[in-house]
Short mmCIF file of C-alpha atoms in Angstrom, two decimals:
data_model
loop_
_atom_site.label_atom_id
_atom_site.label_comp_id
_atom_site.label_asym_id
_atom_site.label_seq_id
_atom_site.Cartn_x
_atom_site.Cartn_y
_atom_site.Cartn_z
CA MET A 78 6.74 14.30 -242.49
CA LYS A 79 8.36 13.64 -239.14
CA LYS A 80 6.54 14.81 -236.00
CA HIS A 81 8.42 16.24 -232.99
CA ILE A 82 7.76 17.98 -229.69
CA ASN A 83 9.21 21.42 -229.11
CA LEU A 84 10.03 21.18 -225.37
CA LEU A 85 11.47 24.67 -225.20
CA HIS A 86 8.29 26.26 -226.60
CA LYS A 87 6.05 24.24 -224.25
CA ASN A 88 8.03 25.27 -221.22
CA LYS A 89 7.62 28.97 -222.01
CA LYS A 90 3.81 28.62 -222.32
CA TYR A 91 3.59 26.86 -218.96
CA ARG A 92 5.74 29.47 -217.32
CA GLU A 93 3.42 32.21 -218.57
CA LYS A 94 0.34 30.41 -217.21
CA GLU A 95 1.99 29.86 -213.84
CA LYS A 96 3.03 33.50 -213.76
CA SER A 97 -0.60 34.56 -214.36
CA PHE A 98 -1.79 32.44 -211.46
CA TYR A 99 1.05 33.77 -209.32
CA TYR A 100 -0.27 37.32 -209.98
CA LEU A 101 -3.82 36.13 -209.28
CA ARG A 102 -2.71 34.82 -205.85
CA ARG A 103 -0.90 38.09 -205.06
CA ILE A 104 -3.85 40.18 -206.16
CA THR A 105 -6.19 38.03 -204.05
CA VAL A 106 -3.98 38.56 -200.98
CA ILE A 107 -3.74 42.33 -201.56
CA VAL A 108 -7.50 42.70 -202.24
CA GLY A 109 -8.19 40.50 -199.20
CA VAL A 110 -6.04 42.63 -196.90
CA VAL A 111 -7.61 45.85 -198.25
CA THR A 112 -11.14 44.40 -197.89
CA VAL A 113 -10.55 43.22 -194.32
CA CYS A 114 -9.06 46.62 -193.37
CA LEU A 115 -11.99 48.46 -194.95
CA VAL A 116 -14.57 46.19 -193.28
CA VAL A 117 -12.88 46.71 -189.89
CA VAL A 118 -12.67 50.52 -190.35
CA VAL A 119 -16.25 50.85 -191.63
CA PHE A 120 -17.51 48.58 -188.83
CA PHE A 121 -15.82 50.70 -186.14
CA ILE A 122 -16.86 54.09 -187.48
CA SER A 123 -20.44 52.87 -188.04
CA SER A 124 -20.55 51.43 -184.53
CA ALA A 125 -19.31 54.75 -183.11
CA LYS A 126 -21.99 56.65 -185.02
CA ARG A 127 -24.70 54.17 -183.96
CA GLN A 128 -23.63 54.58 -180.36
CA GLU A 129 -23.68 58.39 -180.72
CA HIS A 130 -27.15 58.11 -182.28
CA SER A 131 -28.43 56.10 -179.29
CA VAL A 132 -26.95 58.65 -176.84
CA LEU A 133 -28.57 61.52 -178.76
CA LEU A 134 -31.94 59.77 -178.78
CA ILE A 135 -31.72 59.28 -175.01
CA SER A 136 -30.82 62.99 -174.58
CA LYS A 137 -33.74 64.00 -176.82
CA GLU A 138 -36.13 61.93 -174.73
CA ARG A 139 -34.75 63.50 -171.53
CA TYR A 140 -35.10 67.05 -172.90
CA LEU A 141 -38.64 66.38 -174.10
CA LYS A 142 -39.63 65.03 -170.68
CA GLU A 143 -38.07 68.06 -168.95
CA LEU A 144 -39.75 70.49 -171.37
CA LEU A 145 -43.08 68.79 -170.79
CA THR A 146 -42.83 69.69 -167.09
CA LEU A 147 -42.22 73.33 -168.14
CA LYS A 148 -45.16 73.41 -170.58
CA ASP A 149 -46.98 76.21 -168.79
CA SER A 150 -43.86 78.41 -168.57
CA GLN A 151 -43.05 77.62 -172.21
CA GLU A 152 -46.43 78.94 -173.32
CA LYS A 153 -45.94 82.09 -171.30
CA VAL A 154 -42.41 82.63 -172.60
CA ALA A 155 -43.65 82.21 -176.16
CA TYR A 156 -46.45 84.67 -175.41
CA VAL A 157 -44.00 87.17 -173.90
CA GLY A 158 -41.63 86.75 -176.85
CA ASP A 159 -44.37 87.35 -179.38
CA LYS A 160 -45.83 90.38 -177.61
CA THR A 161 -42.46 92.01 -176.82
CA GLU A 162 -41.47 91.69 -180.48
CA TYR A 163 -44.73 93.37 -181.46
CA LEU A 164 -44.12 96.03 -178.82
CA LYS A 165 -40.66 96.70 -180.25
CA SER A 166 -42.08 97.07 -183.75
CA ILE A 167 -44.61 99.62 -182.45
CA ALA A 168 -41.89 101.53 -180.60
CA LYS A 169 -40.02 101.84 -183.90
CA LYS A 170 -43.12 103.20 -185.66
CA ASP A 171 -43.81 105.84 -183.02
CA SER A 172 -43.21 109.42 -184.10
CA ASN A 173 -40.91 110.04 -181.09
CA PHE A 174 -41.92 113.68 -181.26
CA THR A 175 -40.28 114.87 -178.01
CA ALA A 176 -36.80 113.78 -179.15
CA TYR A 177 -37.07 115.60 -182.48
CA TYR A 178 -38.80 118.59 -180.93
CA SER A 179 -35.96 119.00 -178.42
CA ILE A 180 -33.44 119.01 -181.32
CA LEU A 181 -35.44 121.77 -182.99
CA LYS A 182 -35.88 123.70 -179.76
CA GLN A 183 -32.17 123.54 -178.91
CA SER A 184 -31.13 124.54 -182.41
CA LEU A 185 -33.50 127.51 -182.55
CA PHE A 186 -32.87 128.62 -178.96
CA ASP A 187 -31.07 131.81 -180.08
CA VAL A 188 -34.24 133.11 -181.74
CA VAL A 189 -37.09 131.16 -180.13
CA ASP A 190 -36.92 131.04 -176.36
CA THR A 191 -39.71 130.46 -173.91
CA THR A 192 -39.83 134.01 -172.56
CA SER A 193 -42.50 136.53 -173.52
CA THR A 194 -39.79 138.76 -175.03
CA SER A 195 -38.82 136.09 -177.52
CA SER A 196 -37.90 137.55 -180.90
CA ALA A 197 -39.68 134.72 -182.71
CA LEU A 198 -42.60 132.38 -182.15
CA ILE A 199 -43.41 129.02 -183.68
CA GLU A 200 -47.05 129.36 -184.58
CA ASP A 201 -48.17 126.16 -186.30
CA MET A 202 -46.41 122.87 -186.34
CA HIS A 203 -47.13 119.53 -187.97
CA PHE A 204 -45.08 116.42 -187.21
CA ASP A 205 -45.68 112.78 -188.21
CA SER A 206 -44.25 109.31 -187.75
CA LYS A 207 -42.25 109.65 -190.97
CA GLN A 208 -40.37 112.41 -189.13
CA THR A 209 -41.73 115.02 -191.49
CA ILE A 210 -41.92 118.40 -189.81
CA GLU A 211 -43.65 121.47 -191.12
CA PHE A 212 -43.82 124.66 -189.08
CA LYS A 213 -44.60 128.31 -189.41
CA ILE A 214 -42.43 130.73 -187.49
CA ASN A 215 -43.12 134.40 -186.93
CA ILE A 216 -40.01 136.56 -186.52
CA PHE A 217 -40.38 140.02 -185.06
CA ASN A 218 -37.23 141.91 -186.13
CA ASP A 219 -34.52 141.99 -188.81
CA GLU A 220 -31.76 140.89 -186.46
CA ALA A 221 -33.69 137.77 -185.41
CA LEU A 222 -34.43 137.00 -189.07
CA ALA A 223 -30.72 137.14 -189.89
CA THR A 224 -29.91 134.89 -186.92
CA PHE A 225 -32.66 132.43 -187.90
CA LEU A 226 -31.51 132.26 -191.52
CA GLY A 227 -27.95 131.77 -190.27
CA ILE A 228 -29.11 128.77 -188.18
CA LEU A 229 -31.14 127.42 -191.08
CA GLU A 230 -28.10 127.44 -193.35
CA SER A 231 -25.60 126.14 -190.78
CA ASP A 232 -24.13 122.66 -191.34
CA ASN A 233 -24.93 121.78 -187.76
CA PHE A 234 -28.66 122.29 -188.29
CA ILE A 235 -28.81 120.89 -191.83
CA ASN A 236 -27.13 117.67 -190.60
CA TYR A 237 -30.21 116.80 -188.56
CA PHE A 238 -32.32 116.61 -191.73
CA GLN A 239 -32.66 114.45 -194.81
CA THR A 240 -34.42 117.29 -196.60
CA LEU A 241 -35.06 120.84 -195.48
CA GLU A 242 -36.64 123.69 -197.35
CA LEU A 243 -37.96 127.17 -196.75
CA THR A 244 -41.31 126.97 -198.53
CA LYS A 245 -42.65 130.47 -197.89
CA LEU A 246 -41.41 133.83 -196.62
CA THR A 247 -43.82 136.71 -196.18
CA SER A 248 -43.32 140.03 -194.48
CA ALA A 249 -45.86 142.45 -193.03
CA ARG A 250 -45.40 146.11 -193.89
CA GLU A 251 -45.79 147.39 -190.37
CA GLY A 252 -43.50 146.30 -187.53
CA ASN A 253 -40.98 144.23 -189.54
CA ILE A 254 -42.77 140.94 -188.91
CA TYR A 255 -41.72 138.03 -191.03
CA ALA A 256 -43.57 134.74 -191.42
CA LEU A 257 -41.57 131.76 -192.63
CA LYS A 258 -42.79 128.26 -193.48
CA ILE A 259 -40.24 125.48 -193.14
CA LYS A 260 -40.65 121.89 -194.25
CA GLY A 261 -38.19 119.07 -193.67
CA VAL A 262 -37.64 115.42 -192.91
CA PHE A 263 -35.46 114.56 -189.94
CA LYS A 264 -32.75 111.94 -190.22
CA PRO A 265 -33.78 109.04 -187.96
CA ILE A 266 -32.16 109.23 -184.56
CA LYS A 267 -30.90 106.18 -182.69
CA GLY A 268 -33.22 104.48 -180.21
CA ASN A 269 -36.91 105.02 -179.70
CA SER A 270 -39.12 106.83 -177.24
CA MET A 271 -39.81 103.69 -175.22
CA ASN A 272 -36.13 102.61 -174.98
CA LEU A 273 -37.05 99.19 -176.38
CA MET B 193 -8.62 27.65 -229.23
CA THR B 194 -10.74 26.63 -226.16
CA ARG B 195 -9.02 23.35 -226.10
CA LYS B 196 -5.68 25.13 -226.08
CA LEU B 197 -6.68 27.48 -223.23
CA PHE B 198 -8.10 24.78 -220.95
CA ASP B 199 -5.56 22.10 -221.47
CA ASN B 200 -4.69 19.65 -218.72
CA TYR B 201 -2.08 21.88 -217.28
CA MET B 202 -4.47 24.80 -217.12
CA ILE B 203 -7.14 22.72 -215.42
CA ARG B 204 -4.58 21.55 -212.91
CA LEU B 205 -3.57 25.18 -212.20
CA LEU B 206 -7.23 26.18 -211.84
CA LYS B 207 -7.83 23.36 -209.36
CA GLU B 208 -4.75 24.32 -207.37
CA ASN B 209 -5.82 28.00 -207.22
CA ILE B 210 -9.57 27.58 -206.84
CA LEU B 211 -9.42 28.89 -203.26
CA TYR B 212 -7.77 32.11 -204.42
CA ILE B 213 -10.27 32.53 -207.23
CA VAL B 214 -13.24 32.04 -204.88
CA LEU B 215 -11.70 34.37 -202.27
CA LEU B 216 -11.03 37.03 -204.87
CA LEU B 217 -14.67 36.86 -206.02
CA PHE B 218 -15.80 37.02 -202.40
CA PHE B 219 -13.64 40.08 -201.68
CA ILE B 220 -14.87 41.78 -204.85
CA ILE B 221 -18.48 41.17 -203.79
CA ILE B 222 -17.72 42.61 -200.32
CA LEU B 223 -16.01 45.65 -201.85
CA GLY B 224 -18.77 46.17 -204.39
CA VAL B 225 -21.84 45.53 -202.24
CA TYR B 226 -21.21 45.36 -198.50
CA ILE B 227 -18.80 48.34 -198.14
CA PRO B 228 -20.95 50.80 -200.19
CA PHE B 229 -24.02 49.67 -198.22
CA GLN B 230 -22.21 50.19 -194.91
CA LEU B 231 -20.83 53.56 -196.05
CA SER B 232 -24.29 54.73 -197.11
CA ASP B 233 -25.59 53.63 -193.70
CA TYR B 234 -22.70 55.53 -192.07
CA PHE B 235 -23.45 58.77 -193.97
CA THR B 236 -27.18 58.45 -193.16
CA LEU B 237 -26.24 58.16 -189.49
CA ILE B 238 -24.02 61.26 -189.75
CA LYS B 239 -26.96 63.21 -191.21
CA LYS B 240 -29.42 61.91 -188.60
CA ASN B 241 -26.98 62.69 -185.78
CA GLN B 242 -26.46 66.20 -187.11
CA GLU B 243 -30.23 66.72 -187.18
CA LEU B 244 -30.48 65.38 -183.64
CA HIS B 245 -27.65 67.69 -182.53
CA ASN B 246 -29.56 70.65 -184.00
CA GLU B 247 -32.78 69.52 -182.33
CA LEU B 248 -31.00 69.16 -178.99
CA THR B 249 -29.44 72.61 -179.35
CA GLN B 250 -32.95 74.00 -179.93
CA TYR B 251 -34.32 72.13 -176.91
CA LYS B 252 -31.44 73.35 -174.78
CA SER B 253 -31.84 76.97 -175.81
CA LYS B 254 -35.60 76.63 -175.30
CA GLN B 255 -35.03 75.19 -171.83
CA ASP B 256 -32.40 77.84 -170.97
CA LEU B 257 -34.80 80.54 -172.15
CA VAL B 258 -37.65 79.24 -170.00
CA MET B 259 -35.33 78.87 -166.99
CA THR B 260 -34.25 82.53 -167.35
CA PHE B 261 -37.57 83.57 -165.80
CA THR B 262 -39.08 82.54 -162.52
CA PRO B 263 -42.82 81.69 -162.66
CA ALA B 264 -43.55 84.88 -160.68
CA GLU B 265 -41.53 87.01 -163.12
CA LEU B 266 -43.41 85.45 -166.03
CA ASN B 267 -46.78 86.14 -164.41
CA ASP B 268 -45.76 89.78 -163.84
CA ILE B 269 -44.64 90.36 -167.40
CA VAL B 270 -47.67 88.54 -168.88
CA SER B 271 -49.88 90.72 -166.71
CA ILE B 272 -48.18 93.91 -167.97
CA LEU B 273 -48.34 92.78 -171.59
CA ASN B 274 -52.03 91.85 -171.27
CA VAL B 275 -52.73 95.42 -170.22
CA LEU B 276 -50.51 97.12 -172.81
CA LEU B 277 -51.45 94.88 -175.70
CA PRO B 278 -54.78 93.14 -175.14
CA ASN B 279 -55.61 90.13 -177.29
CA LYS B 280 -58.91 91.67 -178.34
CA GLU B 281 -59.78 95.32 -178.72
CA ASP B 282 -61.61 97.00 -175.87
CA TYR B 283 -62.95 100.49 -176.68
CA PHE B 284 -63.76 101.28 -173.06
CA SER B 285 -60.16 100.82 -172.01
CA ILE B 286 -59.09 103.20 -174.81
CA LEU B 287 -61.27 106.00 -173.44
CA ASN B 288 -60.23 105.12 -169.90
CA THR B 289 -56.55 105.35 -170.92
CA VAL B 290 -56.99 108.77 -172.50
CA GLU B 291 -58.92 110.03 -169.48
CA THR B 292 -56.21 108.74 -167.13
CA LEU B 293 -53.52 110.49 -169.16
CA SER B 294 -55.53 113.69 -169.22
CA GLN B 295 -55.96 113.62 -165.44
CA LYS B 296 -52.31 112.79 -164.79
CA THR B 297 -50.89 115.49 -167.06
CA GLY B 298 -53.47 118.27 -166.93
CA PHE B 299 -53.79 118.14 -170.70
CA LYS B 300 -57.45 118.93 -171.31
CA ILE B 301 -59.03 116.88 -174.09
CA THR B 302 -61.85 118.72 -175.84
CA SER B 303 -62.83 116.21 -178.54
CA TYR B 304 -62.32 112.62 -179.65
CA LYS B 305 -62.65 110.96 -183.01
CA ILE B 306 -62.25 107.20 -183.20
CA GLY B 307 -61.62 105.10 -186.29
CA ILE B 308 -60.26 101.70 -187.27
CA ALA B 309 -57.00 101.94 -189.18
CA LYS B 310 -57.43 100.66 -192.71
CA LYS B 311 -54.24 98.62 -192.70
CA SER B 312 -55.00 96.36 -189.75
CA THR B 313 -57.82 95.45 -187.38
CA GLU B 314 -55.20 95.31 -184.62
CA ILE B 315 -54.83 99.10 -184.72
CA ILE B 316 -57.39 101.65 -183.57
CA GLN B 317 -56.83 105.28 -184.41
CA LEU B 318 -58.05 107.92 -182.01
CA SER B 319 -57.74 111.53 -182.92
CA ILE B 320 -57.88 113.85 -179.92
CA THR B 321 -57.93 117.60 -179.74
CA GLY B 322 -56.83 119.25 -176.58
CA GLU B 323 -55.66 122.40 -174.93
CA GLY B 324 -53.87 123.38 -171.75
CA GLY B 325 -50.62 125.00 -172.73
CA THR B 326 -47.15 123.73 -173.49
CA ALA B 327 -46.30 122.24 -170.07
CA PRO B 328 -49.31 119.83 -169.86
CA LEU B 329 -48.81 118.93 -173.51
CA MET B 330 -45.13 118.10 -172.94
CA GLU B 331 -46.10 116.10 -169.84
CA PHE B 332 -48.67 114.22 -171.97
CA LEU B 333 -46.03 113.57 -174.63
CA ASN B 334 -43.66 112.18 -172.02
CA LEU B 335 -46.24 109.81 -170.52
CA TYR B 336 -48.45 108.72 -173.39
CA HIS B 337 -46.67 105.46 -174.33
CA THR B 338 -47.85 103.43 -171.35
CA GLY B 339 -48.75 105.94 -168.66
CA GLY B 340 -52.50 105.60 -169.28
CA GLY B 341 -52.45 101.81 -169.11
CA ARG B 342 -52.63 100.91 -172.80
CA LEU B 343 -49.78 101.08 -175.27
CA ILE B 344 -50.08 104.16 -177.47
CA SER B 345 -48.01 105.50 -180.31
CA ILE B 346 -48.41 108.89 -181.91
CA ASP B 347 -48.80 108.99 -185.65
CA LYS B 348 -49.29 112.73 -186.19
CA ILE B 349 -49.19 115.95 -184.21
CA ASP B 350 -50.71 119.24 -185.29
CA TYR B 351 -49.90 122.05 -182.90
CA SER B 352 -51.08 125.60 -183.11
CA THR B 353 -50.04 128.27 -180.59
CA ARG B 354 -52.40 130.70 -182.28
CA LEU B 355 -55.65 128.93 -181.33
CA PRO B 356 -54.10 127.45 -179.03
CA LYS B 357 -54.85 123.78 -179.59
CA VAL B 358 -53.18 120.55 -180.46
CA THR B 359 -54.50 117.59 -182.40
CA LEU B 360 -52.86 114.23 -181.79
CA SER B 361 -53.44 111.12 -183.84
CA LEU B 362 -53.04 108.29 -181.33
CA LEU B 363 -52.77 104.64 -182.27
CA PHE B 364 -53.93 101.88 -179.91
CA TYR B 365 -52.90 98.31 -180.48
CA SER B 366 -54.22 94.85 -179.73
CA HIS B 367 -52.36 91.72 -180.62
CA GLU B 368 -53.43 88.11 -180.35
CA PHE B 369 -50.79 85.46 -179.85
CA LYS B 370 -51.68 82.61 -182.18
CA GLY B 371 -48.95 80.10 -181.31
CA LYS B 372 -48.87 77.84 -178.31
CA ASP B 373 -45.25 76.78 -178.31
CA ILE B 374 -41.84 78.40 -178.50
CA SER B 375 -40.96 78.14 -182.14
CA SER B 376 -37.44 78.69 -183.35
CA SER B 377 -38.55 82.04 -184.79
CA ILE B 378 -39.31 83.46 -181.35
CA ALA B 379 -36.28 85.14 -179.95
CA ILE B 380 -36.64 86.77 -176.58
CA ASP B 381 -34.36 89.59 -175.76
CA LYS B 382 -34.04 89.61 -171.97
CA LYS B 383 -33.06 93.29 -172.10
CA THR B 384 -36.34 94.15 -173.86
CA VAL B 385 -38.32 92.14 -171.33
CA ASP B 386 -36.58 93.99 -168.48
CA GLU B 387 -37.35 97.32 -170.18
CA VAL B 388 -41.01 96.32 -170.58
CA LYS B 389 -41.12 95.50 -166.85
CA ARG B 390 -39.80 98.99 -166.12
CA LEU B 391 -42.46 100.73 -168.25
CA PRO B 392 -44.69 102.95 -166.14
CA VAL B 393 -47.91 100.92 -166.32
CA PRO B 394 -50.53 101.86 -163.71
CA GLN B 395 -50.87 99.14 -161.05
CA SER B 396 -54.68 99.24 -161.16
CA ASN B 397 -54.67 98.20 -164.82
CA GLN B 398 -52.27 95.36 -164.07
CA SER B 399 -54.52 93.91 -161.41
CA GLU B 400 -57.38 93.77 -163.94
CA SER B 401 -55.51 91.11 -165.83
CA SER B 402 -54.43 89.09 -162.83
CA ASN B 403 -55.61 85.84 -164.40
CA VAL B 404 -52.49 85.20 -166.41
CA ASN B 405 -52.97 81.48 -166.87
CA ASP B 406 -55.37 81.75 -169.79
CA LEU B 407 -53.15 84.43 -171.41
CA ASN B 408 -56.26 86.46 -172.19
CA TYR B 409 -56.99 90.05 -171.42
CA PRO B 410 -60.34 90.52 -169.67
CA VAL B 411 -62.47 92.58 -172.05
CA ARG B 412 -65.05 94.67 -170.27
CA ALA B 413 -68.59 94.54 -171.60
CA ASN B 414 -69.85 97.22 -169.24
CA PRO B 415 -67.88 100.46 -168.96
CA PHE B 416 -69.37 101.26 -165.58
CA GLU B 417 -68.33 98.09 -163.79
#
């Protein structure tokens, strides 16, 4: 059998190998450019952050030194802050009786005034820090009773309360005297008695 | 097969392109190791800087807060607070406060009943019964908060025009400051501090706590001193 060399076939194989190495060179250049760019970018942004870090550390040291000179005032400010917060919490817990009492007094002014000829008199009153009020009122004539019940049922008066109920109504046979017991819980009003 | 892949021509091509092959490996190592390392370092720095920024903001607000008050202002307010809210309870000052209020308002106190509130040792409950009509009572109710020297809140009022008498459940407070530094949780409202300075605290009580440097209220051992 006669041997021969296929030159055409050989040439194609070589061309393929050269083409592969041509791509390798191109890829190397592209990867190289990308790597250099990335290294430069990362180097600059890291440097900027390192510089910022150094500046911040210097500022921290400066602040700490300055605060050290104000140590005494710092302690007092912390003390004042703590105690004023506590004071505010107490102010919120206070019953604030005068504010609620003035609401009641104003609302009932038509029947309970401060004169000796008043047609009604608040006899017993209980008030607590949960703004629960319980009072007994003596009313001395029918007209005043009608006025009082009118006030009690008016939207204006009811709006001051979360709950309001007439728990007892008794009348004495002689002299048209009525005794009413009222119990209610005021809606919280804004502010507190100490204005804190 | 191996012989076919690494023939003479191939070896020649490899020799000619060895620089590219080495460079490519070098770039891959940089991309795979150096860049991620540098990026991780960069993100750590971002986090540290953010923490430092926060710390500095806290220091600045702390410094601004301290600078809001002059040393004299601070001494005044500490002195007032020492009187209103002593660090330790002082029963004599409680009775003194009630007596002062009674004298100032004309509200006559007929009996006292003292007790420690169950919820906290910082609260002392004093139940007083008094008489003297509506005007002294209203005057008492307008002044009681700080007018006697100590801070008081009213828990309950029982008022009877029939007897006539009124029973008031008064609460007295003491409060010890446990911290020594301005923590981030302490927020001072300048408006509140100004309001506290305006509270009607008797001057004589303020002078009792003139030593404001130790931030302690002087507790009296002898009521007659």
